[in-house]
mmCIF file of N, CA and C in Angstrom:
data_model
loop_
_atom_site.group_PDB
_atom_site.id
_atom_site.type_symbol
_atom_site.label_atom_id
_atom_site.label_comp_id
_atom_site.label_asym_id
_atom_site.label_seq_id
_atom_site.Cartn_x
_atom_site.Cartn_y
_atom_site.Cartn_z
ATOM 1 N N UNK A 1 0.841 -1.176 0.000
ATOM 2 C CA UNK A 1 0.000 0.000 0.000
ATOM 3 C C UNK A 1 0.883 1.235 0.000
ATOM 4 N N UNK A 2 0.589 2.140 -0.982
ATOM 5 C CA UNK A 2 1.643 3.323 -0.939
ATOM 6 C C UNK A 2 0.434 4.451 -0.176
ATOM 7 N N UNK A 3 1.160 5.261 0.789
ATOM 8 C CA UNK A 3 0.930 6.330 1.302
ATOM 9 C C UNK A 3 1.735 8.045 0.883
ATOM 10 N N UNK A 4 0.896 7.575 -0.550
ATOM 11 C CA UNK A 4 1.812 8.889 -1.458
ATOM 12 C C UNK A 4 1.218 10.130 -0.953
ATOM 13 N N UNK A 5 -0.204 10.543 -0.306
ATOM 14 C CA UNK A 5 -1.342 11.069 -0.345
ATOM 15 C C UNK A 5 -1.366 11.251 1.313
ATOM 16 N N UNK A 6 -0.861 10.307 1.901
ATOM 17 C CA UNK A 6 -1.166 10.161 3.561
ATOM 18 C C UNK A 6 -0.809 12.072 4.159
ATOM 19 N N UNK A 7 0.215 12.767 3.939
ATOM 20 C CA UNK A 7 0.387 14.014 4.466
ATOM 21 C C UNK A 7 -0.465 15.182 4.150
ATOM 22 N N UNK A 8 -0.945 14.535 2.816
ATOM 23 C CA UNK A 8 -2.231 15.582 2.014
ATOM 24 C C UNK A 8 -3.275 15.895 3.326
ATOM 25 N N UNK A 9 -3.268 14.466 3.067
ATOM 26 C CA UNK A 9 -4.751 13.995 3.742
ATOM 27 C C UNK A 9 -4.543 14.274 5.110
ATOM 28 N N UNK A 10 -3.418 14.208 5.873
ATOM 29 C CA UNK A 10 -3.474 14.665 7.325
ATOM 30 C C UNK A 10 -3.210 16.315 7.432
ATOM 31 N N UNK A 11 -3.038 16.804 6.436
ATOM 32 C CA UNK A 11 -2.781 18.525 6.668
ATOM 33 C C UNK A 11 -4.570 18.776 6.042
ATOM 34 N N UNK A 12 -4.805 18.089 5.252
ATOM 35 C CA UNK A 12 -6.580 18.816 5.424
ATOM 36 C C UNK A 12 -7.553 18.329 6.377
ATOM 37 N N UNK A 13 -7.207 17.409 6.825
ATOM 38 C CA UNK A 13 -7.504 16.696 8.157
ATOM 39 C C UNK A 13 -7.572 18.075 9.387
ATOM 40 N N UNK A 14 -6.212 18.193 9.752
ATOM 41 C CA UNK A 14 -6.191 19.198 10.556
ATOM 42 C C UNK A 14 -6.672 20.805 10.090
ATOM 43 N N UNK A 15 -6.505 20.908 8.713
ATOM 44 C CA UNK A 15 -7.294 22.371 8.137
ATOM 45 C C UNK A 15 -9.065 22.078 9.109
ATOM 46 N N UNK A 16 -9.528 21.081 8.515
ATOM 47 C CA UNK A 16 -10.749 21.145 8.805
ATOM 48 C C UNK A 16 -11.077 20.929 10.407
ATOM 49 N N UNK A 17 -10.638 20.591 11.205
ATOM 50 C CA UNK A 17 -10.456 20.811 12.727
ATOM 51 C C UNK A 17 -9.980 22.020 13.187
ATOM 52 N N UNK A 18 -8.979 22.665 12.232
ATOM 53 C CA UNK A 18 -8.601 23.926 13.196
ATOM 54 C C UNK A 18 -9.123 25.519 12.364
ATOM 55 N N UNK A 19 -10.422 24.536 11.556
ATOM 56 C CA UNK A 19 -10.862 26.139 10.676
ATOM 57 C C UNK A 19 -11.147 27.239 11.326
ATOM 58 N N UNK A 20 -10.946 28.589 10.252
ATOM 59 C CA UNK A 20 -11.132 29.775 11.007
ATOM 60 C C UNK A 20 -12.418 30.479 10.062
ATOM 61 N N UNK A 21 -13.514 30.955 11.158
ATOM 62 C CA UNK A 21 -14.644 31.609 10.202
ATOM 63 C C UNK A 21 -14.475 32.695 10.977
ATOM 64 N N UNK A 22 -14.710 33.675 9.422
ATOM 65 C CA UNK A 22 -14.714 34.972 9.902
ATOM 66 C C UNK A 22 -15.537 35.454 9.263
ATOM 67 N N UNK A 23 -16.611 34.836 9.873
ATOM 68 C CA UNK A 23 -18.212 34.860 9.006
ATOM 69 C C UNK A 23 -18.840 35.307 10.344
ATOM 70 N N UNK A 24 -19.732 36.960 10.299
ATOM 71 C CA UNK A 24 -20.396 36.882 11.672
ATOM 72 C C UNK A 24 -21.680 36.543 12.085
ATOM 73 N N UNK A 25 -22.532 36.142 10.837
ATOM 74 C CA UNK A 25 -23.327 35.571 11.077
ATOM 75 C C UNK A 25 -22.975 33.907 11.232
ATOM 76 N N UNK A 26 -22.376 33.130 11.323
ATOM 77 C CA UNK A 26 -22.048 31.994 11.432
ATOM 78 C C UNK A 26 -22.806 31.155 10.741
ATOM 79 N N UNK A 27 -23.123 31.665 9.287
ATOM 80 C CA UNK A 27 -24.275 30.308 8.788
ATOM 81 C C UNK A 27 -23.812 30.156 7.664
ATOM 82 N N UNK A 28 -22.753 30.781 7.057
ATOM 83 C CA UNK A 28 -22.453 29.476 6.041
ATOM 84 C C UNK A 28 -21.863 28.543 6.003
ATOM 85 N N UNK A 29 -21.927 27.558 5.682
ATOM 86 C CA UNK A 29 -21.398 26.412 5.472
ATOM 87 C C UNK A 29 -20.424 26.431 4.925
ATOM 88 N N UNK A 30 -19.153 25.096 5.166
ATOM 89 C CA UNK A 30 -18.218 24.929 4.435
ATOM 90 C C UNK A 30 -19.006 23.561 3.509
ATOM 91 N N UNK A 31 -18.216 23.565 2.201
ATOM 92 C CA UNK A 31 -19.111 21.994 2.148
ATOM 93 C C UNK A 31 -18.106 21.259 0.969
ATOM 94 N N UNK A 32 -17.627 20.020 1.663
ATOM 95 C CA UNK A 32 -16.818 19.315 1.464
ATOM 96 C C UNK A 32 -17.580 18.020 0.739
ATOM 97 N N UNK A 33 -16.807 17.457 -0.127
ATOM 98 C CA UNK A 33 -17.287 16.095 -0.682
ATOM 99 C C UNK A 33 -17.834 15.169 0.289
ATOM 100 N N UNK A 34 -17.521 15.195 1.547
ATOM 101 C CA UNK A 34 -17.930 14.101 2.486
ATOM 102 C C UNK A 34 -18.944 14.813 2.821
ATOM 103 N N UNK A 35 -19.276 16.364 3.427
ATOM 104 C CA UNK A 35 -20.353 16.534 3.383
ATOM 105 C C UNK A 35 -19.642 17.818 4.147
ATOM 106 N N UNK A 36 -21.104 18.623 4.783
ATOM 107 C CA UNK A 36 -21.043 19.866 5.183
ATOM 108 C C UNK A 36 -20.833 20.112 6.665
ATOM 109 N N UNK A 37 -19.415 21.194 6.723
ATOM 110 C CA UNK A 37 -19.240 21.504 8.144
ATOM 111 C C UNK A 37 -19.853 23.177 8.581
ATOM 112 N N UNK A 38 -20.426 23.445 9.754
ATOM 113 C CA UNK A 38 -20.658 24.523 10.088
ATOM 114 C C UNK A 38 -19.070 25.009 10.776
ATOM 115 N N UNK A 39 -18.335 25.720 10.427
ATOM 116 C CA UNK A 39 -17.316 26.311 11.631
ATOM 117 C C UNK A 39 -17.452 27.158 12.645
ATOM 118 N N UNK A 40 -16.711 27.552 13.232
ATOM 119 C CA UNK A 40 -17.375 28.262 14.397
ATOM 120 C C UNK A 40 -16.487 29.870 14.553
ATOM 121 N N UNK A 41 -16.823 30.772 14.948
ATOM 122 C CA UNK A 41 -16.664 32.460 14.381
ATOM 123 C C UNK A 41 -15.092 32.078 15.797
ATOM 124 N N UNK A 42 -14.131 32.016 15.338
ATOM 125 C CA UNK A 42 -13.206 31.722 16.490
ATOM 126 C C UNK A 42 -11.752 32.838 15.591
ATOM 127 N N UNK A 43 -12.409 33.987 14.917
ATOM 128 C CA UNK A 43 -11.441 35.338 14.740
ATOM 129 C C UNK A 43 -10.267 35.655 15.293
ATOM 130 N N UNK A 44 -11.530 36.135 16.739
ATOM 131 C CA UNK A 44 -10.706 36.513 17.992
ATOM 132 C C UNK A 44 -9.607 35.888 17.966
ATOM 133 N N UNK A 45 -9.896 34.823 18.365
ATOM 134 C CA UNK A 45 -8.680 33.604 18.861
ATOM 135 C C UNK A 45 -7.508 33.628 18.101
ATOM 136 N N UNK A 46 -7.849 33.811 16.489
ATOM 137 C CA UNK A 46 -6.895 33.296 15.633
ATOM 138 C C UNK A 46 -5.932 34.952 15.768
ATOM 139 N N UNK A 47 -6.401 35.730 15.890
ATOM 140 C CA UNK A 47 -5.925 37.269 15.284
ATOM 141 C C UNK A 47 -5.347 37.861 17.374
ATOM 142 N N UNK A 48 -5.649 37.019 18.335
ATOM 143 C CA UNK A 48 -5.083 37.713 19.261
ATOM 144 C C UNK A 48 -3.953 36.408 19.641
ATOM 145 N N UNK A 49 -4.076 35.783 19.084
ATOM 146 C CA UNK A 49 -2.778 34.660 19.194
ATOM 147 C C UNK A 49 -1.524 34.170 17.890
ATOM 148 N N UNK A 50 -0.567 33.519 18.456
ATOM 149 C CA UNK A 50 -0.479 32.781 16.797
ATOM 150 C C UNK A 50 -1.361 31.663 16.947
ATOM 151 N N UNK A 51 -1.846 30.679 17.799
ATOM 152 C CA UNK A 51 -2.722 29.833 17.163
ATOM 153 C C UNK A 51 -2.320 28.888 16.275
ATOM 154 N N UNK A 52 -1.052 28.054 16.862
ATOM 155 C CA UNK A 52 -0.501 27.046 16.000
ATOM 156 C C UNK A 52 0.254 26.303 17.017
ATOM 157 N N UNK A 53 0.868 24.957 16.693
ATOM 158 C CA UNK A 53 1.710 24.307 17.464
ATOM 159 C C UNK A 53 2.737 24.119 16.511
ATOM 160 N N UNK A 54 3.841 23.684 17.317
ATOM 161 C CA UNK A 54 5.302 23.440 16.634
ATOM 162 C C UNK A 54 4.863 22.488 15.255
ATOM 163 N N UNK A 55 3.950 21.325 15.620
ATOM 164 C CA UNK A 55 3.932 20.039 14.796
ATOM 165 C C UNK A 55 3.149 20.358 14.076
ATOM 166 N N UNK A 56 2.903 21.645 13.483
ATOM 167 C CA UNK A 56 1.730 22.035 12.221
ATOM 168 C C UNK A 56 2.511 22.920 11.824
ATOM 169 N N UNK A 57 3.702 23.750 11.735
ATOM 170 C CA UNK A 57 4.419 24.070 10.812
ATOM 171 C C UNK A 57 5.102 23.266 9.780
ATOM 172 N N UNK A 58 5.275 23.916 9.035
ATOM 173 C CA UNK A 58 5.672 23.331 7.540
ATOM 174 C C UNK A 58 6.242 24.668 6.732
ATOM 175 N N UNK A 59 7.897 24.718 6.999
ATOM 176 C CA UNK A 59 8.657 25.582 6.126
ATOM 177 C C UNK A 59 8.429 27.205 6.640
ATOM 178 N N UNK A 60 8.183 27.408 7.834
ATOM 179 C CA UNK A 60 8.239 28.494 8.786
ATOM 180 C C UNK A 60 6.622 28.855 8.705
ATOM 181 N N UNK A 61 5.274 28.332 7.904
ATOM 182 C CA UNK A 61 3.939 28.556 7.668
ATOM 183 C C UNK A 61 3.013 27.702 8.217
ATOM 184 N N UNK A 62 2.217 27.869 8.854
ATOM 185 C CA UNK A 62 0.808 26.591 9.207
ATOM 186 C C UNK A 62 -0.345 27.018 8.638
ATOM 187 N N UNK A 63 -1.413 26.148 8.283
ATOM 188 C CA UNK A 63 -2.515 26.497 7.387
ATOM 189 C C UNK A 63 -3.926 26.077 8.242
ATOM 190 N N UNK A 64 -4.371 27.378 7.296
ATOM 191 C CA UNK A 64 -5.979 27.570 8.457
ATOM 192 C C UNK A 64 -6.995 27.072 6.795
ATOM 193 N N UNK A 65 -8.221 27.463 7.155
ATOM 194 C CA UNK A 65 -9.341 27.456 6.619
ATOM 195 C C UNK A 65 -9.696 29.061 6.924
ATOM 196 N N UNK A 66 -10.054 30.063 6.210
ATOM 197 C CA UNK A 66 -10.686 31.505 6.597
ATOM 198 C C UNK A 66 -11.407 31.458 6.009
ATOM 199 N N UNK A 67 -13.289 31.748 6.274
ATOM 200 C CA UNK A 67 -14.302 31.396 5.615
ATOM 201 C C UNK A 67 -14.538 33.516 5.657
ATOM 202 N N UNK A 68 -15.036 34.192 4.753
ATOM 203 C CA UNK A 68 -15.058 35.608 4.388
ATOM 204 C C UNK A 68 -16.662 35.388 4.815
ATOM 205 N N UNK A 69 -17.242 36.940 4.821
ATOM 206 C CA UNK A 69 -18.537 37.214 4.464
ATOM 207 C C UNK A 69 -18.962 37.119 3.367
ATOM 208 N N UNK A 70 -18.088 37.427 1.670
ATOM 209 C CA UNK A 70 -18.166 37.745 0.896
ATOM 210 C C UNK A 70 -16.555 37.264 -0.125
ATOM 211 N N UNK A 71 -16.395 36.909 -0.948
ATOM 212 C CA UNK A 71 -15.569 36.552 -1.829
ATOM 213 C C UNK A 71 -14.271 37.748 -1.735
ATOM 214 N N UNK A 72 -13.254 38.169 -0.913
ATOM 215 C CA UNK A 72 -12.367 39.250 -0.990
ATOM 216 C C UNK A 72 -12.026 39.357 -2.429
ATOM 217 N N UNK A 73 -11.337 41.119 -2.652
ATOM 218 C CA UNK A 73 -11.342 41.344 -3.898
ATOM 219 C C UNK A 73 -9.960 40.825 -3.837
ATOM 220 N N UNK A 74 -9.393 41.466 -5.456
ATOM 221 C CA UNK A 74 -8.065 40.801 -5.399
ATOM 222 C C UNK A 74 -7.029 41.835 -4.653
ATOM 223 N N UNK A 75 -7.268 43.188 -4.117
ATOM 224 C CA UNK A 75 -6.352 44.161 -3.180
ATOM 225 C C UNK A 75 -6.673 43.651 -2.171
ATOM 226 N N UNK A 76 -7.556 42.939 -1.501
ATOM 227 C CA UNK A 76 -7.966 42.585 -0.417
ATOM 228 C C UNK A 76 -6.824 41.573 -0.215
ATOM 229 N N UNK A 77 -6.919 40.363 -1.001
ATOM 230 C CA UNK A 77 -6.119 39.254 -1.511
ATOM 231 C C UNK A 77 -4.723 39.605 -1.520
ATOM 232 N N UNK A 78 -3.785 40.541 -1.800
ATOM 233 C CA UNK A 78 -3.076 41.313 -1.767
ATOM 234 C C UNK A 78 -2.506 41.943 -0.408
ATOM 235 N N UNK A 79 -3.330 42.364 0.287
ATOM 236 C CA UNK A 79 -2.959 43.512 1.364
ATOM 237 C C UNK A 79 -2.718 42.399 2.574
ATOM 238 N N UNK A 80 -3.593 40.792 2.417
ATOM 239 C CA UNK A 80 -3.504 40.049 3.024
ATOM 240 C C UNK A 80 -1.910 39.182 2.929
ATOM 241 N N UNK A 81 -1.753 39.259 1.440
ATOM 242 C CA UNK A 81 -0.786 38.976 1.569
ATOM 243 C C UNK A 81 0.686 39.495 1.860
ATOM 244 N N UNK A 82 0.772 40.363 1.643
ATOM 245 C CA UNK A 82 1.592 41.467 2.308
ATOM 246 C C UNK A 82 1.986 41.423 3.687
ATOM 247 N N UNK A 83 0.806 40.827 4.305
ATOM 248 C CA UNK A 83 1.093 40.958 5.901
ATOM 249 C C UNK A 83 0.897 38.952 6.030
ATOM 250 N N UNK A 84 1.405 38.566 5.455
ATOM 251 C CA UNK A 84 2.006 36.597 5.580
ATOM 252 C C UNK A 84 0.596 36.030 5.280
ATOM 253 N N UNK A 85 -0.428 36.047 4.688
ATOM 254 C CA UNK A 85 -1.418 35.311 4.697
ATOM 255 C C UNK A 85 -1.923 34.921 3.118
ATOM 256 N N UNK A 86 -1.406 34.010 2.843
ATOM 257 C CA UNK A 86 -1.598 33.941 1.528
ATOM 258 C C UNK A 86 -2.669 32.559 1.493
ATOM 259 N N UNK A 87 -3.716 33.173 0.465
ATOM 260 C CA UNK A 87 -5.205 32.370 0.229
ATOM 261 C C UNK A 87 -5.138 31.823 -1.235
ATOM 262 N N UNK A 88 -5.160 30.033 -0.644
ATOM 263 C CA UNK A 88 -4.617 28.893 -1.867
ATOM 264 C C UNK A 88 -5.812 28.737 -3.101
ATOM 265 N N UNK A 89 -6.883 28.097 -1.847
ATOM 266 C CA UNK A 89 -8.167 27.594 -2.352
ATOM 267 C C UNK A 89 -8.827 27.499 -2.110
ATOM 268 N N UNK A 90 -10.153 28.067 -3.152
ATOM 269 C CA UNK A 90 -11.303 28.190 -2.301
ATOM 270 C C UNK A 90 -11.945 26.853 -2.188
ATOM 271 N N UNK A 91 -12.923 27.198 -1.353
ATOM 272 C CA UNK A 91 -13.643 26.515 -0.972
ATOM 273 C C UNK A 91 -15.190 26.995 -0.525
ATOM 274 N N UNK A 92 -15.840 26.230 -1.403
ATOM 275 C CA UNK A 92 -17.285 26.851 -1.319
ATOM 276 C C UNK A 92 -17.978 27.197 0.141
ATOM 277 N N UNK A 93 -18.287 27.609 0.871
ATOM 278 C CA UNK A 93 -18.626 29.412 0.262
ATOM 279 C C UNK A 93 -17.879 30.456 1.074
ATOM 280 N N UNK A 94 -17.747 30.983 0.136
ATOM 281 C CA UNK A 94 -16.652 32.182 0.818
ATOM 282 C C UNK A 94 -15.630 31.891 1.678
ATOM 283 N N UNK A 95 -14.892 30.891 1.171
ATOM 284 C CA UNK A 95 -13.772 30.061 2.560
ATOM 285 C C UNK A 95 -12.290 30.203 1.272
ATOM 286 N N UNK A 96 -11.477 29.914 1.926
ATOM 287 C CA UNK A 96 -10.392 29.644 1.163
ATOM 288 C C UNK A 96 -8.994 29.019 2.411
ATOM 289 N N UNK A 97 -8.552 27.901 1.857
ATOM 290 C CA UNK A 97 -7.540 27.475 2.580
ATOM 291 C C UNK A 97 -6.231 28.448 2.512
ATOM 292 N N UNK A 98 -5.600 28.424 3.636
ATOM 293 C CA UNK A 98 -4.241 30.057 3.276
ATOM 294 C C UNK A 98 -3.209 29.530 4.345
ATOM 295 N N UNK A 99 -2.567 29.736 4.069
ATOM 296 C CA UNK A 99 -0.834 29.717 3.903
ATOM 297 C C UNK A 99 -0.913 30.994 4.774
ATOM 298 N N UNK A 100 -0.160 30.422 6.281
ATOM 299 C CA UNK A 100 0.046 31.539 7.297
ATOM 300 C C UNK A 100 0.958 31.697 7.857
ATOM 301 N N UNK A 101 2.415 33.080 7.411
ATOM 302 C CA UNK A 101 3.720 32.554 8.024
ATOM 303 C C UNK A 101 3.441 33.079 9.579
ATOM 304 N N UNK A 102 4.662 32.229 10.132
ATOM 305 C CA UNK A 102 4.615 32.372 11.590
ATOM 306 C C UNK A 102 4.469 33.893 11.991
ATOM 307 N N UNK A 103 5.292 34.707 10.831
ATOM 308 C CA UNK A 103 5.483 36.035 11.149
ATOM 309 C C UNK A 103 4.319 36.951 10.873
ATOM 310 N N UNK A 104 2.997 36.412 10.571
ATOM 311 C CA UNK A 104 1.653 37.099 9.671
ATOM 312 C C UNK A 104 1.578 38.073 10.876
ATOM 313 N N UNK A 105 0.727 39.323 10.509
ATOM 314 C CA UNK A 105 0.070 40.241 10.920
ATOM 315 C C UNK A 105 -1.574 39.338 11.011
ATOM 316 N N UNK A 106 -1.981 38.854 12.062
ATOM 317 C CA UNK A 106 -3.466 38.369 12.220
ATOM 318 C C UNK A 106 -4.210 39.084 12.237
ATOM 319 N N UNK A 107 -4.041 40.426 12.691
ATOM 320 C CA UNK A 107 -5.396 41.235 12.906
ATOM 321 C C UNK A 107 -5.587 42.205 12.041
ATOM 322 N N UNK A 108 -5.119 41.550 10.342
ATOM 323 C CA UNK A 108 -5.477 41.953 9.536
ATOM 324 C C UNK A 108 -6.627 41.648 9.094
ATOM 325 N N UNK A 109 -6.923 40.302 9.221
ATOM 326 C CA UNK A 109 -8.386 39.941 9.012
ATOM 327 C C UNK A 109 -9.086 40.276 9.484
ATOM 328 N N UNK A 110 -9.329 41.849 10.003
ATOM 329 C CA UNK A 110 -10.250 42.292 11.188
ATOM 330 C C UNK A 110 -10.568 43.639 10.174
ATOM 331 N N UNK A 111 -9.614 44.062 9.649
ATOM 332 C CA UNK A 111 -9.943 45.275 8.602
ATOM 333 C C UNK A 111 -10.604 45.305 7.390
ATOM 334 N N UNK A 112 -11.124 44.448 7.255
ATOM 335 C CA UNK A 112 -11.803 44.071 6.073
ATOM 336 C C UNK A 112 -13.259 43.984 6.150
ATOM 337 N N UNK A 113 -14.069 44.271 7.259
ATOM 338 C CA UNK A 113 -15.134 44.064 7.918
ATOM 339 C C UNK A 113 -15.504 42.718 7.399
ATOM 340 N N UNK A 114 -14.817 41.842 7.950
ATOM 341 C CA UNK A 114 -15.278 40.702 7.485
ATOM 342 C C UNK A 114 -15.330 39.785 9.147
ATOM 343 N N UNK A 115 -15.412 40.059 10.026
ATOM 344 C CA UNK A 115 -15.648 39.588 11.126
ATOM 345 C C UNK A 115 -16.927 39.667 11.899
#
């Protein structure tokens, strides 16, 4: 049995356990082939901490789930990235998996009125 796939599968494993919604009504859904997760509005947490452990870095970055109110534009996309947060893939609705260096500015995701 080859486990070519096994690290894929355990880094979206943990994406989807340690998602971040920064949705304030809390009702959209993420929705995955296996089926649909509600996440939970945990901003705060992510933007007044780093919010990572040693064993979820990977190349000085650990990766969240950030679910938007609304689809960010591409300066949005931009300004985010600028300050370490770079957004891979989306994910239906209004979510996108992102690439977060240790060194990110978090409480950037707070300027966007998207909290």
């Amino acid at each position: 049995m080859k486990f070519k796939n096994l690290p894929l599968t355990i880094v979206l494993g943990a994406l989807i356990l340690t998602s971040v919604s920064v949705n304030a009504q809390n009702n959209n859904k993420l929705h995955f082939k296996s089926g649909d997760v509600t996440p939970i509005n945990n901003v705060n947490n992510l933007s007044n901490n780093n919010g990572f452990t040693q064993g979820e870095l990977v190349n000085g970055n650990y990766y969240r789930i950030i679910q938007f109110t609304k689809i960010p534009s591409n300066e949005i996309k931009a300004e985010l990235f600028e300050n370490g947060i770079e957004l891979l893939q989306y994910i239906p609705d209004n979510a996108y998996i992102a690439k977060v260096k240790v060194s990110a500015n978090l409480n950037i995701v707070k300027d966007y009125n998207v909290s």
